[in-house]
PDB file of C-alpha atoms in Angstrom:
ATOM      1  CA  UNK A   1     -51.512  -4.014 -69.860  1.00 50.00           C
ATOM      2  CA  UNK A   2     -52.152  -5.640 -66.501  1.00 65.00           C
ATOM      3  CA  UNK A   3     -55.595  -4.121 -65.999  1.00 85.00           C
ATOM      4  CA  UNK A   4     -57.196  -5.359 -69.236  1.00 89.00           C
ATOM      5  CA  UNK A   5     -60.216  -7.555 -68.524  1.00 91.00           C
ATOM      6  CA  UNK A   6     -61.674  -7.975 -71.991  1.00 93.00           C
ATOM      7  CA  UNK A   7     -59.939  -8.594 -75.319  1.00 93.00           C
ATOM      8  CA  UNK A   8     -63.103  -9.557 -77.200  1.00 95.00           C
ATOM      9  CA  UNK A   9     -63.307  -6.997 -80.007  1.00 95.00           C
ATOM     10  CA  UNK A  10     -66.912  -7.835 -80.872  1.00 95.00           C
ATOM     11  CA  UNK A  11     -68.060  -7.436 -77.273  1.00 95.00           C
ATOM     12  CA  UNK A  12     -66.087  -4.242 -76.690  1.00 96.00           C
ATOM     13  CA  UNK A  13     -67.390  -2.500 -79.805  1.00 96.00           C
ATOM     14  CA  UNK A  14     -70.876  -3.876 -80.390  1.00 94.00           C
ATOM     15  CA  UNK A  15     -71.996  -4.113 -76.765  1.00 93.00           C
ATOM     16  CA  UNK A  16     -70.901  -0.619 -75.796  1.00 94.00           C
ATOM     17  CA  UNK A  17     -73.832   1.420 -74.491  1.00 93.00           C
ATOM     18  CA  UNK A  18     -74.245   4.867 -73.011  1.00 95.00           C
ATOM     19  CA  UNK A  19     -74.488   4.550 -69.243  1.00 95.00           C
ATOM     20  CA  UNK A  20     -76.221   7.329 -67.317  1.00 94.00           C
ATOM     21  CA  UNK A  21     -75.749   5.985 -63.790  1.00 96.00           C
ATOM     22  CA  UNK A  22     -72.813   4.229 -62.161  1.00 97.00           C
ATOM     23  CA  UNK A  23     -71.979   2.266 -59.029  1.00 97.00           C
ATOM     24  CA  UNK A  24     -70.900   5.000 -56.613  1.00 96.00           C
ATOM     25  CA  UNK A  25     -68.743   2.543 -54.657  1.00 95.00           C
ATOM     26  CA  UNK A  26     -66.545   1.638 -57.630  1.00 95.00           C
ATOM     27  CA  UNK A  27     -63.520   3.910 -57.939  1.00 96.00           C
ATOM     28  CA  UNK A  28     -60.794   3.656 -60.563  1.00 97.00           C
ATOM     29  CA  UNK A  29     -57.397   4.020 -58.937  1.00 96.00           C
ATOM     30  CA  UNK A  30     -54.944   6.613 -60.218  1.00 96.00           C
ATOM     31  CA  UNK A  31     -52.514   4.121 -61.741  1.00 97.00           C
ATOM     32  CA  UNK A  32     -55.230   2.455 -63.804  1.00 97.00           C
ATOM     33  CA  UNK A  33     -56.725   5.788 -64.861  1.00 98.00           C
ATOM     34  CA  UNK A  34     -53.312   6.858 -66.145  1.00 98.00           C
ATOM     35  CA  UNK A  35     -53.037   3.582 -68.047  1.00 97.00           C
ATOM     36  CA  UNK A  36     -56.493   4.106 -69.602  1.00 98.00           C
ATOM     37  CA  UNK A  37     -55.500   7.598 -70.737  1.00 98.00           C
ATOM     38  CA  UNK A  38     -52.156   6.352 -72.104  1.00 98.00           C
ATOM     39  CA  UNK A  39     -53.924   3.692 -74.158  1.00 98.00           C
ATOM     40  CA  UNK A  40     -56.562   6.147 -75.357  1.00 98.00           C
ATOM     41  CA  UNK A  41     -53.898   8.591 -76.525  1.00 98.00           C
ATOM     42  CA  UNK A  42     -52.502   6.026 -78.939  1.00 98.00           C
ATOM     43  CA  UNK A  43     -55.313   7.320 -81.178  1.00 98.00           C
ATOM     44  CA  UNK A  44     -54.310   9.134 -84.370  1.00 98.00           C
ATOM     45  CA  UNK A  45     -53.967  12.896 -84.631  1.00 98.00           C
ATOM     46  CA  UNK A  46     -53.036  15.256 -87.433  1.00 97.00           C
ATOM     47  CA  UNK A  47     -49.224  15.242 -87.868  1.00 97.00           C
ATOM     48  CA  UNK A  48     -49.120  13.540 -84.437  1.00 98.00           C
ATOM     49  CA  UNK A  49     -49.606  16.789 -82.505  1.00 98.00           C
ATOM     50  CA  UNK A  50     -51.882  15.075 -79.962  1.00 98.00           C
ATOM     51  CA  UNK A  51     -54.112  18.098 -79.450  1.00 98.00           C
ATOM     52  CA  UNK A  52     -56.039  16.630 -76.493  1.00 98.00           C
ATOM     53  CA  UNK A  53     -55.676  17.743 -72.869  1.00 98.00           C
ATOM     54  CA  UNK A  54     -57.450  16.257 -69.820  1.00 98.00           C
ATOM     55  CA  UNK A  55     -58.915  17.299 -66.520  1.00 98.00           C
ATOM     56  CA  UNK A  56     -59.909  14.175 -64.563  1.00 98.00           C
ATOM     57  CA  UNK A  57     -62.652  15.210 -62.145  1.00 98.00           C
ATOM     58  CA  UNK A  58     -62.732  12.566 -59.404  1.00 97.00           C
ATOM     59  CA  UNK A  59     -62.819  14.321 -56.018  1.00 97.00           C
ATOM     60  CA  UNK A  60     -66.063  15.391 -54.343  1.00 97.00           C
ATOM     61  CA  UNK A  61     -64.870  19.003 -54.398  1.00 98.00           C
ATOM     62  CA  UNK A  62     -64.174  18.942 -58.133  1.00 98.00           C
ATOM     63  CA  UNK A  63     -67.503  17.236 -58.846  1.00 98.00           C
ATOM     64  CA  UNK A  64     -69.267  19.951 -56.850  1.00 98.00           C
ATOM     65  CA  UNK A  65     -67.555  22.509 -59.065  1.00 98.00           C
ATOM     66  CA  UNK A  66     -68.568  20.659 -62.223  1.00 98.00           C
ATOM     67  CA  UNK A  67     -72.189  19.957 -61.255  1.00 98.00           C
ATOM     68  CA  UNK A  68     -73.700  23.370 -62.138  1.00 97.00           C
ATOM     69  CA  UNK A  69     -71.941  23.329 -65.505  1.00 98.00           C
ATOM     70  CA  UNK A  70     -73.340  20.067 -66.903  1.00 96.00           C
ATOM     71  CA  UNK A  71     -77.036  20.827 -67.300  1.00 91.00           C
ATOM     72  CA  UNK A  72     -79.044  17.563 -67.366  1.00 93.00           C
ATOM     73  CA  UNK A  73     -76.069  15.237 -66.808  1.00 96.00           C
ATOM     74  CA  UNK A  74     -75.919  15.416 -63.019  1.00 97.00           C
ATOM     75  CA  UNK A  75     -76.510  11.672 -62.455  1.00 96.00           C
ATOM     76  CA  UNK A  76     -73.366  10.808 -64.348  1.00 97.00           C
ATOM     77  CA  UNK A  77     -71.339  13.353 -62.409  1.00 98.00           C
ATOM     78  CA  UNK A  78     -72.558  12.232 -59.009  1.00 97.00           C
ATOM     79  CA  UNK A  79     -72.210   8.467 -59.513  1.00 97.00           C
ATOM     80  CA  UNK A  80     -69.253   8.007 -61.876  1.00 98.00           C
ATOM     81  CA  UNK A  81     -65.755   7.160 -60.763  1.00 98.00           C
ATOM     82  CA  UNK A  82     -64.621  10.201 -62.711  1.00 98.00           C
ATOM     83  CA  UNK A  83     -65.688  12.752 -65.273  1.00 98.00           C
ATOM     84  CA  UNK A  84     -62.932  13.127 -67.844  1.00 98.00           C
ATOM     85  CA  UNK A  85     -63.009  16.634 -69.326  1.00 98.00           C
ATOM     86  CA  UNK A  86     -61.380  16.676 -72.749  1.00 98.00           C
ATOM     87  CA  UNK A  87     -60.071  19.945 -74.131  1.00 98.00           C
ATOM     88  CA  UNK A  88     -58.365  20.754 -77.414  1.00 98.00           C
ATOM     89  CA  UNK A  89     -55.175  22.805 -77.124  1.00 98.00           C
ATOM     90  CA  UNK A  90     -55.402  25.667 -79.613  1.00 98.00           C
ATOM     91  CA  UNK A  91     -51.625  26.122 -79.279  1.00 98.00           C
ATOM     92  CA  UNK A  92     -50.804  22.444 -79.626  1.00 98.00           C
ATOM     93  CA  UNK A  93     -48.054  23.360 -82.094  1.00 97.00           C
ATOM     94  CA  UNK A  94     -45.919  24.506 -79.148  1.00 97.00           C
ATOM     95  CA  UNK A  95     -45.315  20.798 -78.459  1.00 97.00           C
ATOM     96  CA  UNK A  96     -44.157  20.069 -82.019  1.00 97.00           C
ATOM     97  CA  UNK A  97     -40.419  20.053 -81.345  1.00 97.00           C
ATOM     98  CA  UNK A  98     -40.803  18.048 -78.117  1.00 98.00           C
ATOM     99  CA  UNK A  99     -42.851  15.382 -79.921  1.00 98.00           C
ATOM    100  CA  UNK A 100     -40.556  15.134 -82.932  1.00 98.00           C
ATOM    101  CA  UNK A 101     -37.398  15.136 -80.787  1.00 98.00           C
ATOM    102  CA  UNK A 102     -38.737  12.095 -78.927  1.00 98.00           C
ATOM    103  CA  UNK A 103     -39.463  10.408 -82.261  1.00 98.00           C
ATOM    104  CA  UNK A 104     -35.851  11.027 -83.351  1.00 98.00           C
ATOM    105  CA  UNK A 105     -34.489   9.725 -80.029  1.00 98.00           C
ATOM    106  CA  UNK A 106     -36.479   6.503 -80.422  1.00 97.00           C
ATOM    107  CA  UNK A 107     -35.397   6.050 -84.026  1.00 98.00           C
ATOM    108  CA  UNK A 108     -38.883   6.574 -85.445  1.00 97.00           C
ATOM    109  CA  UNK A 109     -37.840   9.655 -87.414  1.00 97.00           C
ATOM    110  CA  UNK A 110     -34.560  10.933 -88.842  1.00 98.00           C
ATOM    111  CA  UNK A 111     -33.206  14.369 -88.028  1.00 97.00           C
ATOM    112  CA  UNK A 112     -33.743  15.386 -91.669  1.00 98.00           C
ATOM    113  CA  UNK A 113     -37.398  14.316 -91.603  1.00 97.00           C
ATOM    114  CA  UNK A 114     -37.853  16.126 -88.290  1.00 97.00           C
ATOM    115  CA  UNK A 115     -36.520  19.346 -89.835  1.00 97.00           C
ATOM    116  CA  UNK A 116     -38.797  18.954 -92.863  1.00 97.00           C
ATOM    117  CA  UNK A 117     -41.795  18.383 -90.592  1.00 96.00           C
ATOM    118  CA  UNK A 118     -40.936  21.332 -88.359  1.00 97.00           C
ATOM    119  CA  UNK A 119     -40.582  23.595 -91.400  1.00 97.00           C
ATOM    120  CA  UNK A 120     -43.920  22.372 -92.717  1.00 96.00           C
ATOM    121  CA  UNK A 121     -46.028  22.032 -89.579  1.00 96.00           C
ATOM    122  CA  UNK A 122     -45.115  25.032 -87.442  1.00 96.00           C
ATOM    123  CA  UNK A 123     -45.819  27.783 -90.011  1.00 97.00           C
ATOM    124  CA  UNK A 124     -49.039  26.079 -91.115  1.00 97.00           C
ATOM    125  CA  UNK A 125     -50.428  25.623 -87.625  1.00 97.00           C
ATOM    126  CA  UNK A 126     -49.399  29.094 -86.466  1.00 96.00           C
ATOM    127  CA  UNK A 127     -51.246  30.586 -89.435  1.00 97.00           C
ATOM    128  CA  UNK A 128     -54.457  28.616 -89.019  1.00 98.00           C
ATOM    129  CA  UNK A 129     -57.510  30.744 -88.331  1.00 97.00           C
ATOM    130  CA  UNK A 130     -59.167  30.219 -84.976  1.00 97.00           C
ATOM    131  CA  UNK A 131     -62.029  28.447 -86.743  1.00 97.00           C
ATOM    132  CA  UNK A 132     -59.664  26.075 -88.578  1.00 98.00           C
ATOM    133  CA  UNK A 133     -57.676  25.304 -85.426  1.00 98.00           C
ATOM    134  CA  UNK A 134     -60.920  24.685 -83.549  1.00 98.00           C
ATOM    135  CA  UNK A 135     -61.883  22.123 -86.200  1.00 98.00           C
ATOM    136  CA  UNK A 136     -58.486  20.407 -85.987  1.00 98.00           C
ATOM    137  CA  UNK A 137     -58.427  20.040 -82.204  1.00 98.00           C
ATOM    138  CA  UNK A 138     -62.034  18.863 -82.051  1.00 98.00           C
ATOM    139  CA  UNK A 139     -61.603  16.232 -84.755  1.00 98.00           C
ATOM    140  CA  UNK A 140     -58.400  14.889 -83.178  1.00 98.00           C
ATOM    141  CA  UNK A 141     -59.806  14.942 -79.643  1.00 98.00           C
ATOM    142  CA  UNK A 142     -63.011  13.235 -80.754  1.00 98.00           C
ATOM    143  CA  UNK A 143     -61.067  10.379 -82.358  1.00 98.00           C
ATOM    144  CA  UNK A 144     -59.231   9.941 -79.063  1.00 98.00           C
ATOM    145  CA  UNK A 145     -62.478  10.157 -77.050  1.00 98.00           C
ATOM    146  CA  UNK A 146     -63.975   7.243 -78.974  1.00 98.00           C
ATOM    147  CA  UNK A 147     -60.827   5.209 -78.367  1.00 98.00           C
ATOM    148  CA  UNK A 148     -61.045   6.162 -74.681  1.00 98.00           C
ATOM    149  CA  UNK A 149     -64.556   4.713 -74.443  1.00 98.00           C
ATOM    150  CA  UNK A 150     -63.453   1.447 -76.065  1.00 98.00           C
ATOM    151  CA  UNK A 151     -60.335   1.217 -73.898  1.00 98.00           C
ATOM    152  CA  UNK A 152     -62.548   1.749 -70.845  1.00 98.00           C
ATOM    153  CA  UNK A 153     -64.643  -1.280 -71.851  1.00 97.00           C
ATOM    154  CA  UNK A 154     -61.502  -3.352 -72.256  1.00 97.00           C
ATOM    155  CA  UNK A 155     -60.688  -2.422 -68.649  1.00 97.00           C
ATOM    156  CA  UNK A 156     -64.173  -3.483 -67.525  1.00 96.00           C
ATOM    157  CA  UNK A 157     -65.739  -0.022 -67.232  1.00 97.00           C
ATOM    158  CA  UNK A 158     -68.602   1.789 -68.928  1.00 97.00           C
ATOM    159  CA  UNK A 159     -68.862   5.330 -70.204  1.00 98.00           C
ATOM    160  CA  UNK A 160     -71.154   8.100 -71.299  1.00 97.00           C
ATOM    161  CA  UNK A 161     -70.112  10.735 -73.805  1.00 98.00           C
ATOM    162  CA  UNK A 162     -71.507  14.107 -72.715  1.00 98.00           C
ATOM    163  CA  UNK A 163     -71.877  17.164 -74.915  1.00 97.00           C
ATOM    164  CA  UNK A 164     -74.363  19.072 -72.751  1.00 96.00           C
ATOM    165  CA  UNK A 165     -72.282  21.458 -70.666  1.00 97.00           C
ATOM    166  CA  UNK A 166     -71.489  25.159 -70.347  1.00 97.00           C
ATOM    167  CA  UNK A 167     -68.760  25.466 -72.964  1.00 97.00           C
ATOM    168  CA  UNK A 168     -67.979  29.080 -72.158  1.00 97.00           C
ATOM    169  CA  UNK A 169     -67.305  28.344 -68.478  1.00 98.00           C
ATOM    170  CA  UNK A 170     -65.709  24.901 -68.340  1.00 98.00           C
ATOM    171  CA  UNK A 171     -62.033  25.738 -68.913  1.00 98.00           C
ATOM    172  CA  UNK A 172     -61.917  28.689 -66.544  1.00 98.00           C
ATOM    173  CA  UNK A 173     -63.727  26.748 -63.812  1.00 98.00           C
ATOM    174  CA  UNK A 174     -60.807  24.312 -63.748  1.00 98.00           C
ATOM    175  CA  UNK A 175     -58.006  26.834 -64.008  1.00 98.00           C
ATOM    176  CA  UNK A 176     -57.391  26.647 -67.762  1.00 98.00           C
ATOM    177  CA  UNK A 177     -57.065  29.541 -70.195  1.00 98.00           C
ATOM    178  CA  UNK A 178     -60.408  29.598 -72.066  1.00 98.00           C
ATOM    179  CA  UNK A 179     -58.778  31.232 -75.092  1.00 97.00           C
ATOM    180  CA  UNK A 180     -56.343  28.356 -75.419  1.00 98.00           C
ATOM    181  CA  UNK A 181     -58.284  25.285 -74.292  1.00 98.00           C
ATOM    182  CA  UNK A 182     -61.449  24.513 -76.245  1.00 98.00           C
ATOM    183  CA  UNK A 183     -63.834  22.097 -74.479  1.00 98.00           C
ATOM    184  CA  UNK A 184     -64.609  19.137 -76.723  1.00 98.00           C
ATOM    185  CA  UNK A 185     -66.496  16.502 -74.740  1.00 98.00           C
ATOM    186  CA  UNK A 186     -66.835  15.001 -71.276  1.00 98.00           C
ATOM    187  CA  UNK A 187     -66.550  11.246 -70.745  1.00 98.00           C
ATOM    188  CA  UNK A 188     -68.191   9.844 -67.605  1.00 98.00           C
ATOM    189  CA  UNK A 189     -66.509   6.580 -66.580  1.00 98.00           C
ATOM    190  CA  UNK A 190     -67.224   3.919 -63.972  1.00 98.00           C
ATOM    191  CA  UNK A 191     -69.012   0.619 -63.357  1.00 97.00           C
ATOM    192  CA  UNK A 192     -72.536   0.575 -64.757  1.00 95.00           C
ATOM    193  CA  UNK A 193     -75.510   0.616 -62.441  1.00 90.00           C
ATOM    194  CA  UNK A 194     -77.954   1.329 -65.232  1.00 86.00           C
ATOM    195  CA  UNK A 195     -80.424  -0.606 -67.362  1.00 86.00           C
ATOM    196  CA  UNK A 196     -79.504   0.647 -70.795  1.00 84.00           C
ATOM    197  CA  UNK A 197     -81.982   0.730 -73.652  1.00 83.00           C
ATOM    198  CA  UNK A 198     -81.265  -0.296 -77.215  1.00 88.00           C
ATOM    199  CA  UNK A 199     -81.115   2.347 -79.915  1.00 92.00           C
ATOM    200  CA  UNK A 200     -81.664   2.335 -83.655  1.00 95.00           C
ATOM    201  CA  UNK A 201     -79.357   3.354 -86.474  1.00 95.00           C
ATOM    202  CA  UNK A 202     -80.105   4.761 -89.898  1.00 96.00           C
ATOM    203  CA  UNK A 203     -79.960   2.312 -92.792  1.00 97.00           C
ATOM    204  CA  UNK A 204     -76.603   2.455 -94.575  1.00 97.00           C
ATOM    205  CA  UNK A 205     -78.440   2.546 -97.922  1.00 96.00           C
ATOM    206  CA  UNK A 206     -79.840   5.928 -96.903  1.00 97.00           C
ATOM    207  CA  UNK A 207     -76.617   7.521 -95.678  1.00 97.00           C
ATOM    208  CA  UNK A 208     -73.841   6.064 -97.866  1.00 98.00           C
ATOM    209  CA  UNK A 209     -73.152   6.593-101.547  1.00 96.00           C
ATOM    210  CA  UNK A 210     -70.948   4.192-103.509  1.00 97.00           C
ATOM    211  CA  UNK A 211     -69.381   5.293-106.772  1.00 97.00           C
TER     212      UNK A 211
END
């Protein structure tokens, strides 16, 4: 955890803002970026299948490739340290045995529980409709994306969650199978060079029901 700069929960969560422009001279080194992703992927996922996959766009060449695919989010692309493309793996179940074997090796799961989980999870996931699987990978990946933004703040960086991009072109542009990898969200990350504005929230009385 050597890169953590901020352990103040209140500051990390309540002072997070969407940043549209970053300091172009601030670059996150590869080792720290890997650490940020490792900490983000401690987020929960359904039956621990960890459906998220990343493309970290940090080179000028890759940013040039991304630029025409992100509509009105060019500032973030051109100034951020990186644009983290998050995809959901529609065949995430292919990693089931690998994940559960590691859990057994570490003593987190018995061999009997592993077998029960394999017998339960694999048939269910293989039989999900495309629509159902799409929902699963997007929910899981979105939980992780929120954790990624909070982890970034703990490391001293700012982020912007981007949903405006060409969904039908993103995977193929970066060499991924578009039938398998569903684009979920893009997270721009770097050091803020932006005067954020405050935003309002709906009143809980209007959006929550207690029974």
